[in-house]
XYZ file of C-alpha atoms in Angstrom:
396
model
C 21.816 -1.312 -22.524
C 20.968 1.950 -24.330
C 17.893 3.874 -23.295
C 14.748 2.899 -25.116
C 12.438 5.574 -26.481
C 8.942 4.449 -25.526
C 5.562 5.495 -27.011
C 2.769 4.787 -24.512
C -0.638 4.573 -26.367
C -3.894 4.508 -24.335
C -1.715 5.462 -21.385
C -4.605 5.554 -18.833
C -3.289 6.013 -15.283
C 0.234 4.861 -16.176
C 0.184 1.121 -15.700
C 2.514 0.577 -18.607
C 4.846 3.359 -17.449
C 5.091 1.811 -13.979
C 5.677 -1.627 -15.533
C 8.616 -0.626 -17.657
C 10.030 1.378 -14.686
C 9.641 -1.809 -12.505
C 11.346 -3.923 -15.162
C 14.649 -2.189 -14.753
C 14.940 -1.475 -18.482
C 16.544 1.942 -19.244
C 13.767 4.041 -20.975
C 12.331 7.438 -21.741
C 8.617 7.839 -22.465
C 8.674 10.169 -25.391
C 4.871 10.587 -25.341
C 1.831 9.225 -23.428
C -1.456 9.466 -25.313
C -4.975 9.208 -23.971
C -8.283 11.045 -24.217
C -9.652 10.125 -20.759
C -9.395 13.425 -18.835
C -9.659 11.825 -15.357
C -6.959 9.235 -16.234
C -4.718 12.031 -17.656
C -5.052 13.995 -14.422
C -3.825 10.920 -12.480
C -1.045 10.132 -15.026
C 0.262 13.755 -14.931
C 0.103 13.757 -11.121
C 2.391 10.676 -10.983
C 4.589 11.512 -14.027
C 4.697 15.335 -14.242
C 7.769 15.371 -16.509
C 6.357 12.979 -19.199
C 4.879 14.577 -22.363
C 1.163 13.788 -22.160
C -0.984 14.201 -25.286
C -4.696 14.638 -24.565
C -5.843 13.857 -28.108
C -7.266 11.052 -30.207
C -4.681 8.696 -31.697
C -6.220 8.938 -35.155
C -5.786 12.712 -34.971
C -2.012 12.355 -34.816
C -0.361 12.496 -38.224
C 2.286 10.172 -39.671
C 4.728 13.074 -39.492
C 4.033 13.527 -35.808
C 4.713 9.865 -35.132
C 7.902 9.940 -37.155
C 9.269 12.921 -35.192
C 9.007 10.909 -31.944
C 11.367 8.308 -33.264
C 10.405 5.610 -30.776
C 11.918 2.138 -30.230
C 8.994 0.554 -28.425
C 5.203 0.797 -28.383
C 3.281 -0.119 -25.222
C -0.513 -0.252 -25.658
C -3.738 -1.489 -24.168
C -6.516 -0.612 -26.706
C -10.154 -0.265 -25.557
C -11.451 -3.733 -24.484
C -15.171 -3.131 -24.753
C -15.484 -4.407 -28.368
C -14.094 -7.791 -27.235
C -15.658 -8.542 -23.847
C -17.823 -11.674 -23.491
C -20.791 -9.769 -22.083
C -20.497 -6.734 -24.384
C -21.851 -6.500 -27.940
C -18.633 -7.907 -29.289
C -18.671 -5.474 -32.152
C -15.009 -6.119 -32.809
C -13.727 -3.985 -35.704
C -17.236 -2.669 -36.367
C -17.195 -0.999 -33.017
C -16.205 2.712 -33.334
C -13.851 2.262 -30.309
C -11.489 0.133 -32.456
C -11.040 3.024 -34.878
C -7.865 4.323 -33.222
C -6.333 0.803 -33.068
C -6.947 0.263 -36.763
C -5.305 3.539 -37.449
C -2.192 2.441 -35.527
C -2.079 -0.702 -37.758
C -2.398 1.525 -40.852
C 0.420 3.796 -39.626
C 2.869 1.065 -38.524
C 3.999 -0.012 -42.051
C 4.502 3.608 -43.091
C 6.761 4.733 -40.320
C 10.218 5.945 -41.351
C 11.679 3.881 -38.493
C 9.566 0.980 -37.130
C 9.821 0.304 -33.468
C 11.952 -2.679 -32.434
C 9.520 -3.797 -29.759
C 5.695 -3.882 -29.149
C 3.710 -5.034 -26.227
C -0.132 -5.126 -26.363
C -2.534 -6.052 -23.589
C -6.310 -6.743 -23.872
C -9.086 -8.819 -22.435
C -9.742 -12.557 -22.985
C -11.818 -12.479 -26.237
C -9.355 -10.348 -28.166
C -7.392 -13.534 -29.168
C -10.377 -14.693 -31.346
C -11.243 -11.281 -32.816
C -10.846 -9.818 -36.304
C -8.854 -7.048 -34.713
C -6.252 -9.619 -33.599
C -6.187 -11.093 -37.113
C -5.405 -7.708 -38.572
C -2.803 -7.100 -35.888
C -0.867 -10.339 -36.652
C -1.178 -9.854 -40.380
C 0.310 -6.310 -40.127
C 3.108 -7.576 -37.809
C 4.078 -10.269 -40.342
C 4.036 -7.848 -43.231
C 6.195 -5.469 -41.316
C 8.741 -8.149 -40.485
C 7.980 -8.869 -36.796
C 7.922 -12.124 -34.931
C 5.645 -12.336 -31.963
C 4.213 -14.414 -29.123
C 0.704 -14.469 -27.712
C 0.149 -15.260 -24.044
C -2.774 -15.541 -21.650
C -1.734 -14.730 -18.073
C -3.540 -14.095 -14.819
C -1.845 -12.388 -11.722
C -1.639 -15.606 -9.563
C 1.136 -16.606 -11.978
C 3.258 -13.985 -10.326
C 1.984 -14.701 -6.779
C -0.696 -11.988 -6.617
C -4.071 -13.171 -5.201
C -6.311 -11.563 -7.800
C -7.869 -12.960 -10.932
C -7.381 -10.872 -14.087
C -6.938 -13.123 -17.095
C -5.524 -11.090 -19.969
C -4.299 -11.567 -23.537
C -0.777 -10.279 -24.136
C 1.188 -10.007 -27.415
C 4.917 -9.290 -27.453
C 6.581 -8.596 -30.772
C 10.186 -7.964 -31.985
C 11.421 -6.771 -35.334
C 12.687 -9.914 -37.086
C 16.366 -9.301 -36.530
C 15.715 -10.767 -33.116
C 13.437 -13.830 -33.287
C 11.615 -15.555 -30.499
C 13.185 -18.970 -29.981
C 12.089 -22.107 -28.204
C 14.350 -20.916 -25.347
C 12.358 -17.703 -25.106
C 9.081 -19.650 -24.905
C 10.667 -21.834 -22.210
C 11.666 -18.688 -20.293
C 8.132 -17.391 -20.435
C 6.803 -20.671 -18.961
C 9.493 -20.483 -16.186
C 8.560 -16.874 -15.445
C 4.849 -17.718 -15.020
C 4.957 -21.294 -13.487
C 1.659 -20.873 -11.651
C -0.171 -20.156 -14.963
C 1.356 -23.215 -16.562
C 0.193 -25.562 -13.845
C -3.343 -24.322 -13.140
C -6.520 -23.284 -14.861
C -5.000 -19.932 -15.775
C -2.565 -21.174 -18.453
C 0.190 -19.461 -20.470
C -0.086 -20.015 -24.190
C 3.180 -19.151 -25.968
C 2.736 -19.501 -29.749
C 5.226 -17.550 -31.888
C 3.256 -17.207 -35.153
C 0.065 -19.206 -34.770
C -3.387 -18.565 -33.510
C -3.957 -19.870 -29.979
C -5.727 -23.179 -30.520
C -9.434 -22.695 -29.538
C -9.584 -25.839 -27.350
C -6.688 -24.501 -25.316
C -7.681 -20.845 -24.824
C -11.301 -21.531 -24.053
C -10.900 -21.329 -20.215
C -13.952 -22.585 -18.476
C -15.707 -19.983 -16.334
C -16.509 -22.848 -13.995
C -12.810 -23.248 -13.105
C -11.326 -19.825 -13.834
C -13.580 -16.810 -13.404
C -10.657 -14.585 -14.477
C -12.220 -12.571 -17.311
C -13.624 -9.610 -15.392
C -17.136 -10.777 -16.128
C -19.803 -12.181 -13.776
C -19.460 -15.869 -13.346
C -21.826 -18.212 -15.250
C -24.419 -20.132 -13.356
C -22.654 -23.334 -12.124
C -24.024 -26.515 -13.398
C -23.926 -29.664 -11.331
C -23.436 -30.047 -7.631
C -25.903 -29.203 -4.959
C -25.991 -25.688 -3.426
C -24.391 -25.091 -0.060
C -24.975 -22.001 2.187
C -24.402 -18.709 0.242
C -25.662 -20.240 -3.033
C -22.282 -21.897 -3.669
C -22.042 -25.360 -5.187
C -19.527 -27.876 -3.985
C -17.564 -27.363 -7.159
C -17.203 -23.572 -6.406
C -16.159 -24.235 -2.803
C -13.596 -26.835 -3.845
C -12.165 -24.399 -6.495
C -11.786 -21.673 -3.830
C -10.170 -24.079 -1.381
C -7.611 -25.132 -4.020
C -6.773 -21.458 -4.674
C -6.395 -20.677 -1.038
C -4.105 -23.721 -0.536
C -1.637 -22.580 -3.295
C 1.365 -21.448 -1.285
C 2.971 -19.909 -4.378
C 0.432 -17.079 -4.135
C 0.657 -14.471 -1.396
C -2.157 -13.837 1.107
C -4.530 -10.908 0.718
C -3.357 -9.340 4.053
C -0.050 -8.518 2.361
C -1.985 -6.039 0.155
C -4.166 -4.365 2.781
C -3.902 -0.924 4.279
C -3.747 -0.359 8.027
C -7.344 0.229 8.972
C -8.757 2.651 11.514
C -12.401 2.168 12.683
C -13.396 5.291 10.776
C -11.953 3.997 7.586
C -13.571 0.588 7.931
C -16.878 2.279 8.475
C -16.512 4.285 5.237
C -16.112 1.226 3.084
C -18.622 -1.132 4.807
C -21.398 -2.461 2.506
C -24.659 -0.622 3.084
C -27.667 -2.465 4.510
C -29.582 -2.347 1.249
C -26.704 -4.079 -0.590
C -26.366 -6.720 2.140
C -30.009 -7.561 2.033
C -30.157 -7.920 -1.732
C -26.781 -9.418 -2.673
C -25.413 -11.160 0.448
C -25.753 -14.669 -0.880
C -23.949 -13.963 -4.228
C -21.110 -11.824 -2.814
C -17.536 -13.157 -3.346
C -16.337 -12.872 0.225
C -12.670 -13.236 1.029
C -10.628 -13.019 4.264
C -7.251 -11.593 4.859
C -5.649 -15.070 4.878
C -7.143 -15.995 1.510
C -4.910 -16.384 -1.535
C -7.654 -15.408 -4.136
C -9.954 -12.625 -5.112
C -12.150 -11.895 -8.035
C -11.233 -9.448 -10.770
C -12.012 -5.820 -9.925
C -13.969 -3.966 -12.569
C -14.758 -0.301 -13.191
C -18.133 -0.716 -11.524
C -16.722 -1.782 -8.148
C -18.166 0.094 -5.282
C -21.315 0.947 -7.234
C -22.391 -2.477 -8.456
C -21.981 -5.722 -6.657
C -22.512 -8.692 -8.937
C -19.338 -9.634 -10.822
C -17.419 -6.446 -10.078
C -14.926 -7.835 -7.428
C -14.542 -9.488 -4.026
C -15.457 -7.957 -0.705
C -13.492 -8.380 2.538
C -14.607 -9.954 5.783
C -13.176 -7.550 8.378
C -14.342 -9.279 11.519
C -12.765 -12.695 11.885
C -14.324 -13.538 15.292
C -17.467 -14.877 13.572
C -17.525 -17.871 11.283
C -19.030 -17.049 7.857
C -20.877 -20.403 7.522
C -22.667 -19.840 10.826
C -24.045 -16.482 9.609
C -25.364 -17.697 6.255
C -27.029 -20.978 7.337
C -30.667 -20.288 7.971
C -30.424 -16.757 6.778
C -33.426 -17.272 4.457
C -35.694 -17.965 7.341
C -34.812 -14.641 9.050
C -36.646 -11.366 8.932
C -34.851 -8.427 7.257
C -33.841 -6.963 10.625
C -32.518 -10.359 11.767
C -30.610 -10.834 8.504
C -28.954 -7.483 8.889
C -28.006 -8.125 12.490
C -26.373 -11.356 11.490
C -24.567 -9.985 8.442
C -23.298 -6.961 10.297
C -21.309 -9.344 12.464
C -18.968 -10.091 9.546
C -18.166 -6.369 8.937
C -18.153 -6.925 5.160
C -16.387 -4.011 3.267
C -15.122 -3.027 -0.063
C -11.455 -3.038 -0.737
C -10.197 0.563 -0.738
C -8.842 2.066 -4.020
C -5.269 1.817 -2.626
C -5.805 -1.854 -1.851
C -7.181 -2.521 -5.348
C -4.064 -0.681 -6.695
C -1.796 -2.912 -4.538
C -3.432 -6.083 -5.923
C -2.887 -4.673 -9.432
C 0.781 -4.272 -8.778
C 1.027 -0.469 -8.499
C 3.931 0.727 -6.255
C 3.455 2.670 -3.127
C 4.679 5.739 -4.985
C 1.487 5.756 -7.036
C -1.151 8.099 -5.718
C -4.324 9.881 -6.782
C -4.803 13.649 -6.865
C -7.038 14.932 -4.083
C -9.815 15.998 -6.511
C -10.370 12.397 -7.844
C -13.401 10.846 -6.168
C -13.507 7.275 -4.809
C -15.875 6.357 -7.593
C -13.533 7.727 -10.225
C -10.577 5.911 -8.627
C -12.440 2.553 -8.777
C -13.407 3.274 -12.381
C -9.875 3.988 -13.694
C -8.389 1.076 -11.781
C -10.928 -1.247 -13.262
C -9.764 -0.178 -16.716
C -6.124 -0.657 -15.912
C -3.722 -3.555 -16.025
C -1.532 -5.641 -13.710
C 1.857 -3.904 -13.450
C 3.828 -6.832 -12.240
C 2.703 -9.152 -15.033
C 3.661 -6.564 -17.701
C 6.996 -5.833 -16.070
C 7.897 -9.564 -16.183
C 6.930 -9.754 -19.878
C 9.049 -6.697 -20.700
C 12.041 -8.262 -18.934
C 11.589 -11.341 -21.068
C 11.266 -9.286 -24.305
C 14.566 -7.586 -23.636
C 16.515 -10.600 -22.387
C-alpha cells in the first residue's frame, strides 16, 4: 500500500498519530495542528520530526491546506460544546468555530482527502454540528459510518464511550460486509451496554444510542443518582454492585494489574489520597482493585477533583473493603481515617492512565510537564487502541 499523507487536526498529545502508527498503515503526518501549548510540547517531545503548527485552524488559508495535499484527515474537535453536563452550546459555542471552518474548507479543496476519521464525546451524535458534518460529507461525495465504542470492546478495562465517524470518498463505499467487520472487531461492544452502532448514511436511532447512565457510566461525566434498590455500604445500590460484578466477570477484558507500573513505597505515598479527600469523598469513590476488569473514565480534573473524574486504586489487598466501610458513619474523624488508611487508596499515576488509554511505552512526558498538566492532557485525549482498530477497518 502506498504511503498516506495524513493531516492531524486538534493533534493534542498525539493520540491519533500513535493510533495510525499502531494500525500498521504506511503514513506520513504532513502537519499536526493545535493551539494548546502544553499539548504541543508533549507532541513535539514524542514526534520531533513531525511538522507541528501552533496556530488556530481558522487562521490557515485554503491555499495552505491545498499545498499539504493530504489523503486523510484525523481529528478530534473540542468536545465541551456537546458534553451532557456542559452548556451544550453546540454550534453557537465559539469552540466549534474551527470545526465549522473545516466543513467550509472541505468542498473547496483542490484535492479532497480520500479518508476522514473523527472522534468526539457521546452527545455529538445528536448535535447540529454532526448534522452539518454529514450534510457536507454527502455533498462532497463521501460515504460514512457512525459508531459508538468504549475501550472494553478491545479488552481494555476502562470506560470511555465515544462517538466515531469514518468516511471514504464514494469511489470506495461502505458495504454490509464492512459493517459486519466492525461488529466482529468490537464484539464486546456489540454484546454489552456499550454497543456499536454502524449506520452508513443514517442518524443513529435515538432509542438505540441513548445509553443509560445506570448501566453504562462511560461518558466521562459523574454518574446519575441511582433510582431503585436499597443502599449498601459505600452508598452503592444493589444495581450498581451487580453491574460492577458483571464487568469484573467479563474475561474478554484484561485485568487492571496488566496496566499498572511497578510501585515503590515512595511512589505509592506520592499518589495516596490525602486525609481531607478521604473524609469528604470516601463513600462515593469508585474504588477498583488490581484484579478488576473495569474502571471509570478519567477526565482532565483527575487528581484535583474526585467526583466523576476517574477510579482510584486499592493498593493494600490484605484488608477487605466491605469491612472498612460498614459502620464508618458511626466513627469519629480520626477513627474513619485510621480505617480508610488501611486500604492505601491511591490515584492511578499519569503513566498508568496513559496505559489504560492505549498509549505505547514509547510515549513519555517532557520533564517540565507537571503531574497536574499530565492528567489534564490525558483527560482530553482518546483511546489509541480503539482508533487504531477503526483505521485498520477503514483501509481494509
